[in-house]
């Protein structure tokens, strides 16, 4: 649309990521997950992949201190071992430095696949069952959730899909079972704090019933907003 190449879009996307992270922290979001790089993205042209990895490394090195200063804990989900060694080293360093932060969790989905995540969780459960540590008859939804990359974190309340695409692209397939979807035609390099607030305002108007009727929801005790 702007007669620029994809790499220019990725550079602007990094700037937008910084803006959205700051805005999310300011308005009190507890967990923010950014789908930065999928397993399918490894199939892109090598030059583009190399640039993306360089941008990621630069972002982590530059923003690490900012995350710590703003009490943000960095977490990574995906097959991190597939990342280049230098990127992995910086990533792990920032994760370690920010591990005691409690203001917000920033999940970076890197070399991530929702299907692969579920398969890996099933393999872990099978292995533990074979070792006698899990009773297969007692495996339930919580068991699977506890073996996902996001173990210990709440399921997303809101999923924002940019670029006008009507798909979730292999993202948090298990965790988004009851997540509210917000689809915008705005491209990620153009997605600003204003767009984030618009998405949250739209979400705030929705009634989340989780399979119940509206009458049942109204009868439930309402949580007090702090």
PDB file of C-alpha atoms in Angstrom:
ATOM      1  CA  UNK A   1       0.000   0.000   0.000  1.00  0.00           C
ATOM      2  CA  UNK A   2       2.898   2.354   0.698  1.00  0.00           C
ATOM      3  CA  UNK A   3       5.094   1.041  -2.138  1.00  0.00           C
ATOM      4  CA  UNK A   4       7.598  -0.264   0.447  1.00  0.00           C
ATOM      5  CA  UNK A   5       9.001  -3.759   0.864  1.00  0.00           C
ATOM      6  CA  UNK A   6       8.134  -6.164   3.681  1.00  0.00           C
ATOM      7  CA  UNK A   7      11.338  -5.431   5.580  1.00  0.00           C
ATOM      8  CA  UNK A   8      10.312  -1.784   5.918  1.00  0.00           C
ATOM      9  CA  UNK A   9       7.035  -3.072   7.317  1.00  0.00           C
ATOM     10  CA  UNK A  10       8.870  -5.273   9.833  1.00  0.00           C
ATOM     11  CA  UNK A  11      10.935  -2.297  11.035  1.00  0.00           C
ATOM     12  CA  UNK A  12       7.789  -0.272  11.595  1.00  0.00           C
ATOM     13  CA  UNK A  13       6.196  -3.323  13.213  1.00  0.00           C
ATOM     14  CA  UNK A  14       8.945  -3.325  15.847  1.00  0.00           C
ATOM     15  CA  UNK A  15       8.184   0.330  16.630  1.00  0.00           C
ATOM     16  CA  UNK A  16       4.508  -0.528  16.962  1.00  0.00           C
ATOM     17  CA  UNK A  17       5.348  -3.403  19.303  1.00  0.00           C
ATOM     18  CA  UNK A  18       7.148  -0.966  21.618  1.00  0.00           C
ATOM     19  CA  UNK A  19       4.148   1.386  21.555  1.00  0.00           C
ATOM     20  CA  UNK A  20       1.613  -1.361  22.266  1.00  0.00           C
ATOM     21  CA  UNK A  21       3.714  -2.825  25.094  1.00  0.00           C
ATOM     22  CA  UNK A  22       3.952   0.578  26.786  1.00  0.00           C
ATOM     23  CA  UNK A  23       0.254   1.296  26.276  1.00  0.00           C
ATOM     24  CA  UNK A  24      -0.763  -2.118  27.628  1.00  0.00           C
ATOM     25  CA  UNK A  25       1.333  -1.595  30.741  1.00  0.00           C
ATOM     26  CA  UNK A  26      -0.142   1.887  31.247  1.00  0.00           C
ATOM     27  CA  UNK A  27      -3.764   0.702  31.126  1.00  0.00           C
ATOM     28  CA  UNK A  28      -3.204  -2.287  33.398  1.00  0.00           C
ATOM     29  CA  UNK A  29      -3.242  -5.275  31.056  1.00  0.00           C
ATOM     30  CA  UNK A  30      -1.832  -8.230  32.990  1.00  0.00           C
ATOM     31  CA  UNK A  31      -0.702 -10.470  30.123  1.00  0.00           C
ATOM     32  CA  UNK A  32       0.112  -9.395  26.568  1.00  0.00           C
ATOM     33  CA  UNK A  33       1.081 -11.956  23.922  1.00  0.00           C
ATOM     34  CA  UNK A  34       2.578 -10.789  20.637  1.00  0.00           C
ATOM     35  CA  UNK A  35       2.727 -13.265  17.755  1.00  0.00           C
ATOM     36  CA  UNK A  36       6.167 -12.228  16.546  1.00  0.00           C
ATOM     37  CA  UNK A  37       7.282 -15.196  14.427  1.00  0.00           C
ATOM     38  CA  UNK A  38       5.510 -18.435  13.542  1.00  0.00           C
ATOM     39  CA  UNK A  39       7.037 -21.785  12.646  1.00  0.00           C
ATOM     40  CA  UNK A  40       5.612 -21.250   9.156  1.00  0.00           C
ATOM     41  CA  UNK A  41       7.593 -18.004   8.868  1.00  0.00           C
ATOM     42  CA  UNK A  42      10.781 -20.067   8.571  1.00  0.00           C
ATOM     43  CA  UNK A  43       9.644 -20.741   4.990  1.00  0.00           C
ATOM     44  CA  UNK A  44       9.999 -17.077   4.024  1.00  0.00           C
ATOM     45  CA  UNK A  45      12.975 -15.822   1.946  1.00  0.00           C
ATOM     46  CA  UNK A  46      16.243 -16.209   3.849  1.00  0.00           C
ATOM     47  CA  UNK A  47      17.071 -12.504   3.609  1.00  0.00           C
ATOM     48  CA  UNK A  48      13.773 -11.618   5.239  1.00  0.00           C
ATOM     49  CA  UNK A  49      14.295 -14.182   8.012  1.00  0.00           C
ATOM     50  CA  UNK A  50      17.803 -12.878   8.699  1.00  0.00           C
ATOM     51  CA  UNK A  51      16.500  -9.321   8.910  1.00  0.00           C
ATOM     52  CA  UNK A  52      13.690 -10.361  11.249  1.00  0.00           C
ATOM     53  CA  UNK A  53      16.138 -12.125  13.553  1.00  0.00           C
ATOM     54  CA  UNK A  54      18.442  -9.095  13.549  1.00  0.00           C
ATOM     55  CA  UNK A  55      15.496  -6.816  14.372  1.00  0.00           C
ATOM     56  CA  UNK A  56      14.434  -9.147  17.182  1.00  0.00           C
ATOM     57  CA  UNK A  57      17.930  -9.204  18.666  1.00  0.00           C
ATOM     58  CA  UNK A  58      18.179  -5.416  18.460  1.00  0.00           C
ATOM     59  CA  UNK A  59      14.765  -5.013  20.062  1.00  0.00           C
ATOM     60  CA  UNK A  60      15.637  -7.312  22.964  1.00  0.00           C
ATOM     61  CA  UNK A  61      18.986  -5.647  23.563  1.00  0.00           C
ATOM     62  CA  UNK A  62      17.508  -2.149  23.423  1.00  0.00           C
ATOM     63  CA  UNK A  63      14.264  -2.776  25.309  1.00  0.00           C
ATOM     64  CA  UNK A  64      15.529  -5.112  28.035  1.00  0.00           C
ATOM     65  CA  UNK A  65      16.262  -2.271  30.443  1.00  0.00           C
ATOM     66  CA  UNK A  66      12.928  -0.631  29.628  1.00  0.00           C
ATOM     67  CA  UNK A  67      11.042  -3.840  30.442  1.00  0.00           C
ATOM     68  CA  UNK A  68      12.809  -4.106  33.790  1.00  0.00           C
ATOM     69  CA  UNK A  69      12.239  -0.416  34.567  1.00  0.00           C
ATOM     70  CA  UNK A  70       8.513  -0.776  33.823  1.00  0.00           C
ATOM     71  CA  UNK A  71       8.161  -3.965  35.906  1.00  0.00           C
ATOM     72  CA  UNK A  72       7.423  -6.156  32.866  1.00  0.00           C
ATOM     73  CA  UNK A  73       8.376  -9.832  32.879  1.00  0.00           C
ATOM     74  CA  UNK A  74       9.398 -11.237  29.531  1.00  0.00           C
ATOM     75  CA  UNK A  75       8.374 -14.773  28.685  1.00  0.00           C
ATOM     76  CA  UNK A  76       8.881 -16.664  25.419  1.00  0.00           C
ATOM     77  CA  UNK A  77       6.622 -19.334  23.962  1.00  0.00           C
ATOM     78  CA  UNK A  78       7.478 -21.549  21.023  1.00  0.00           C
ATOM     79  CA  UNK A  79      10.396 -23.688  19.895  1.00  0.00           C
ATOM     80  CA  UNK A  80      13.000 -21.236  21.134  1.00  0.00           C
ATOM     81  CA  UNK A  81      15.806 -23.693  20.401  1.00  0.00           C
ATOM     82  CA  UNK A  82      15.212 -23.082  16.677  1.00  0.00           C
ATOM     83  CA  UNK A  83      16.233 -19.410  16.962  1.00  0.00           C
ATOM     84  CA  UNK A  84      19.799 -18.389  16.053  1.00  0.00           C
ATOM     85  CA  UNK A  85      22.197 -18.790  18.971  1.00  0.00           C
ATOM     86  CA  UNK A  86      22.935 -15.064  19.400  1.00  0.00           C
ATOM     87  CA  UNK A  87      19.217 -14.216  19.457  1.00  0.00           C
ATOM     88  CA  UNK A  88      18.565 -17.035  21.929  1.00  0.00           C
ATOM     89  CA  UNK A  89      21.302 -15.760  24.239  1.00  0.00           C
ATOM     90  CA  UNK A  90      19.922 -12.210  24.383  1.00  0.00           C
ATOM     91  CA  UNK A  91      16.373 -13.524  24.813  1.00  0.00           C
ATOM     92  CA  UNK A  92      17.313 -15.735  27.741  1.00  0.00           C
ATOM     93  CA  UNK A  93      19.299 -12.927  29.321  1.00  0.00           C
ATOM     94  CA  UNK A  94      16.314 -10.559  29.320  1.00  0.00           C
ATOM     95  CA  UNK A  95      13.995 -13.331  30.547  1.00  0.00           C
ATOM     96  CA  UNK A  96      16.340 -13.990  33.461  1.00  0.00           C
ATOM     97  CA  UNK A  97      16.812 -10.315  34.297  1.00  0.00           C
ATOM     98  CA  UNK A  98      13.051  -9.652  34.316  1.00  0.00           C
ATOM     99  CA  UNK A  99      11.864 -12.858  35.986  1.00  0.00           C
ATOM    100  CA  UNK A 100      10.972 -11.175  39.306  1.00  0.00           C
ATOM    101  CA  UNK A 101       8.921  -8.399  37.685  1.00  0.00           C
ATOM    102  CA  UNK A 102       5.226  -8.473  38.551  1.00  0.00           C
ATOM    103  CA  UNK A 103       3.591  -5.580  36.683  1.00  0.00           C
ATOM    104  CA  UNK A 104       2.808  -7.336  33.395  1.00  0.00           C
ATOM    105  CA  UNK A 105       3.788 -10.496  31.545  1.00  0.00           C
ATOM    106  CA  UNK A 106       4.932  -9.997  27.960  1.00  0.00           C
ATOM    107  CA  UNK A 107       4.698 -13.249  26.021  1.00  0.00           C
ATOM    108  CA  UNK A 108       6.798 -13.271  22.879  1.00  0.00           C
ATOM    109  CA  UNK A 109       5.519 -16.017  20.571  1.00  0.00           C
ATOM    110  CA  UNK A 110       8.670 -16.955  18.659  1.00  0.00           C
ATOM    111  CA  UNK A 111       8.945 -19.873  16.256  1.00  0.00           C
ATOM    112  CA  UNK A 112       5.462 -20.640  17.560  1.00  0.00           C
ATOM    113  CA  UNK A 113       2.782 -23.031  16.321  1.00  0.00           C
ATOM    114  CA  UNK A 114      -0.459 -23.701  18.174  1.00  0.00           C
ATOM    115  CA  UNK A 115      -0.735 -27.221  16.755  1.00  0.00           C
ATOM    116  CA  UNK A 116       2.864 -28.009  17.595  1.00  0.00           C
ATOM    117  CA  UNK A 117       2.314 -26.739  21.126  1.00  0.00           C
ATOM    118  CA  UNK A 118      -0.598 -29.140  21.634  1.00  0.00           C
ATOM    119  CA  UNK A 119       1.330 -32.062  20.122  1.00  0.00           C
ATOM    120  CA  UNK A 120       4.271 -31.365  22.410  1.00  0.00           C
ATOM    121  CA  UNK A 121       1.977 -31.217  25.448  1.00  0.00           C
ATOM    122  CA  UNK A 122       0.439 -34.585  24.497  1.00  0.00           C
ATOM    123  CA  UNK A 123       3.891 -36.121  24.124  1.00  0.00           C
ATOM    124  CA  UNK A 124       4.863 -34.907  27.604  1.00  0.00           C
ATOM    125  CA  UNK A 125       1.666 -36.312  29.097  1.00  0.00           C
ATOM    126  CA  UNK A 126       2.229 -39.670  27.354  1.00  0.00           C
ATOM    127  CA  UNK A 127       5.784 -39.809  28.634  1.00  0.00           C
ATOM    128  CA  UNK A 128       4.703 -39.044  32.201  1.00  0.00           C
ATOM    129  CA  UNK A 129       1.918 -41.627  31.937  1.00  0.00           C
ATOM    130  CA  UNK A 130       4.420 -44.250  30.743  1.00  0.00           C
ATOM    131  CA  UNK A 131       6.605 -43.421  33.730  1.00  0.00           C
ATOM    132  CA  UNK A 132       3.647 -43.818  36.088  1.00  0.00           C
ATOM    133  CA  UNK A 133       3.528 -40.149  37.075  1.00  0.00           C
ATOM    134  CA  UNK A 134       0.114 -39.539  35.486  1.00  0.00           C
ATOM    135  CA  UNK A 135      -2.972 -41.745  35.481  1.00  0.00           C
ATOM    136  CA  UNK A 136      -4.318 -41.643  31.899  1.00  0.00           C
ATOM    137  CA  UNK A 137      -7.875 -41.989  33.214  1.00  0.00           C
ATOM    138  CA  UNK A 138      -7.442 -38.724  35.129  1.00  0.00           C
ATOM    139  CA  UNK A 139      -6.141 -36.657  32.234  1.00  0.00           C
ATOM    140  CA  UNK A 140      -8.465 -33.665  31.760  1.00  0.00           C
ATOM    141  CA  UNK A 141      -8.426 -30.158  30.297  1.00  0.00           C
ATOM    142  CA  UNK A 142      -6.370 -28.808  33.184  1.00  0.00           C
ATOM    143  CA  UNK A 143      -3.766 -31.522  32.617  1.00  0.00           C
ATOM    144  CA  UNK A 144      -3.295 -30.415  29.040  1.00  0.00           C
ATOM    145  CA  UNK A 145      -3.286 -26.714  29.969  1.00  0.00           C
ATOM    146  CA  UNK A 146      -0.586 -27.381  32.547  1.00  0.00           C
ATOM    147  CA  UNK A 147       1.669 -28.832  29.848  1.00  0.00           C
ATOM    148  CA  UNK A 148       1.322 -25.965  27.360  1.00  0.00           C
ATOM    149  CA  UNK A 149       3.841 -23.148  26.920  1.00  0.00           C
ATOM    150  CA  UNK A 150       1.363 -20.862  28.710  1.00  0.00           C
ATOM    151  CA  UNK A 151       1.040 -23.026  31.834  1.00  0.00           C
ATOM    152  CA  UNK A 152       0.203 -20.861  34.826  1.00  0.00           C
ATOM    153  CA  UNK A 153      -1.166 -17.998  32.741  1.00  0.00           C
ATOM    154  CA  UNK A 154      -4.847 -17.194  32.159  1.00  0.00           C
ATOM    155  CA  UNK A 155      -6.460 -17.806  28.787  1.00  0.00           C
ATOM    156  CA  UNK A 156      -6.677 -14.646  26.656  1.00  0.00           C
ATOM    157  CA  UNK A 157      -9.761 -12.470  27.062  1.00  0.00           C
ATOM    158  CA  UNK A 158      -9.265 -10.713  23.734  1.00  0.00           C
ATOM    159  CA  UNK A 159      -7.525 -11.628  20.484  1.00  0.00           C
ATOM    160  CA  UNK A 160      -6.867  -8.744  18.106  1.00  0.00           C
ATOM    161  CA  UNK A 161      -6.476  -9.836  14.475  1.00  0.00           C
ATOM    162  CA  UNK A 162      -4.951  -7.125  12.322  1.00  0.00           C
ATOM    163  CA  UNK A 163      -4.826  -6.807   8.516  1.00  0.00           C
ATOM    164  CA  UNK A 164      -8.483  -7.766   8.047  1.00  0.00           C
ATOM    165  CA  UNK A 165      -7.716 -11.496   7.978  1.00  0.00           C
ATOM    166  CA  UNK A 166     -10.517 -13.801   9.180  1.00  0.00           C
ATOM    167  CA  UNK A 167      -8.351 -16.521  10.667  1.00  0.00           C
ATOM    168  CA  UNK A 168      -6.262 -17.024  13.805  1.00  0.00           C
ATOM    169  CA  UNK A 169      -3.291 -18.476  11.919  1.00  0.00           C
ATOM    170  CA  UNK A 170      -2.334 -21.325  14.257  1.00  0.00           C
ATOM    171  CA  UNK A 171      -2.200 -19.008  17.284  1.00  0.00           C
ATOM    172  CA  UNK A 172      -3.025 -20.240  20.823  1.00  0.00           C
ATOM    173  CA  UNK A 173      -5.509 -22.776  19.454  1.00  0.00           C
ATOM    174  CA  UNK A 174      -6.301 -24.345  22.834  1.00  0.00           C
ATOM    175  CA  UNK A 175      -6.215 -21.156  24.879  1.00  0.00           C
ATOM    176  CA  UNK A 176      -8.562 -19.118  22.672  1.00  0.00           C
ATOM    177  CA  UNK A 177     -11.574 -21.459  22.930  1.00  0.00           C
ATOM    178  CA  UNK A 178     -13.628 -18.693  24.597  1.00  0.00           C
ATOM    179  CA  UNK A 179     -11.544 -15.675  23.645  1.00  0.00           C
ATOM    180  CA  UNK A 180     -13.352 -12.686  22.163  1.00  0.00           C
ATOM    181  CA  UNK A 181     -12.162 -11.885  18.625  1.00  0.00           C
ATOM    182  CA  UNK A 182     -11.631  -8.377  17.321  1.00  0.00           C
ATOM    183  CA  UNK A 183     -10.837  -8.118  13.613  1.00  0.00           C
ATOM    184  CA  UNK A 184      -9.536  -4.866  12.177  1.00  0.00           C
ATOM    185  CA  UNK A 185      -8.450  -3.969   8.676  1.00  0.00           C
ATOM    186  CA  UNK A 186      -5.569  -1.939  10.115  1.00  0.00           C
ATOM    187  CA  UNK A 187      -2.200  -3.461   9.248  1.00  0.00           C
ATOM    188  CA  UNK A 188       0.142  -4.168  12.166  1.00  0.00           C
ATOM    189  CA  UNK A 189       2.714  -1.507  11.101  1.00  0.00           C
ATOM    190  CA  UNK A 190      -0.133   1.028  11.352  1.00  0.00           C
ATOM    191  CA  UNK A 191      -1.663  -0.353  14.568  1.00  0.00           C
ATOM    192  CA  UNK A 192      -1.335   2.323  17.271  1.00  0.00           C
ATOM    193  CA  UNK A 193      -2.331   2.897  20.882  1.00  0.00           C
ATOM    194  CA  UNK A 194      -5.534   4.472  19.566  1.00  0.00           C
ATOM    195  CA  UNK A 195      -6.386   1.231  17.745  1.00  0.00           C
ATOM    196  CA  UNK A 196      -5.631  -0.802  20.865  1.00  0.00           C
ATOM    197  CA  UNK A 197      -7.967   1.342  22.958  1.00  0.00           C
ATOM    198  CA  UNK A 198     -10.681   1.034  20.298  1.00  0.00           C
ATOM    199  CA  UNK A 199     -10.389  -2.768  20.438  1.00  0.00           C
ATOM    200  CA  UNK A 200     -10.614  -2.800  24.228  1.00  0.00           C
ATOM    201  CA  UNK A 201     -13.603  -0.416  24.171  1.00  0.00           C
ATOM    202  CA  UNK A 202     -15.368  -2.775  21.756  1.00  0.00           C
ATOM    203  CA  UNK A 203     -14.524  -5.746  23.985  1.00  0.00           C
ATOM    204  CA  UNK A 204     -15.919  -3.945  27.046  1.00  0.00           C
ATOM    205  CA  UNK A 205     -19.365  -3.811  25.411  1.00  0.00           C
ATOM    206  CA  UNK A 206     -19.579  -7.576  24.986  1.00  0.00           C
ATOM    207  CA  UNK A 207     -21.312 -10.062  27.260  1.00  0.00           C
ATOM    208  CA  UNK A 208     -19.216 -13.159  27.896  1.00  0.00           C
ATOM    209  CA  UNK A 209     -21.484 -16.093  28.823  1.00  0.00           C
ATOM    210  CA  UNK A 210     -19.183 -19.139  28.534  1.00  0.00           C
ATOM    211  CA  UNK A 211     -22.127 -21.340  27.523  1.00  0.00           C
ATOM    212  CA  UNK A 212     -24.557 -19.956  30.118  1.00  0.00           C
ATOM    213  CA  UNK A 213     -27.713 -17.950  29.464  1.00  0.00           C
ATOM    214  CA  UNK A 214     -27.870 -14.221  30.021  1.00  0.00           C
ATOM    215  CA  UNK A 215     -30.217 -14.763  32.973  1.00  0.00           C
ATOM    216  CA  UNK A 216     -27.681 -17.054  34.642  1.00  0.00           C
ATOM    217  CA  UNK A 217     -24.926 -14.501  34.134  1.00  0.00           C
ATOM    218  CA  UNK A 218     -27.024 -11.742  35.697  1.00  0.00           C
ATOM    219  CA  UNK A 219     -27.617 -13.880  38.781  1.00  0.00           C
ATOM    220  CA  UNK A 220     -23.930 -14.378  39.387  1.00  0.00           C
ATOM    221  CA  UNK A 221     -22.222 -12.125  41.943  1.00  0.00           C
ATOM    222  CA  UNK A 222     -20.363  -9.315  40.152  1.00  0.00           C
ATOM    223  CA  UNK A 223     -16.681  -8.803  40.853  1.00  0.00           C
ATOM    224  CA  UNK A 224     -15.832  -5.394  42.229  1.00  0.00           C
ATOM    225  CA  UNK A 225     -13.495  -3.335  40.088  1.00  0.00           C
ATOM    226  CA  UNK A 226     -10.451  -2.260  42.131  1.00  0.00           C
TER     227      UNK A 226
END
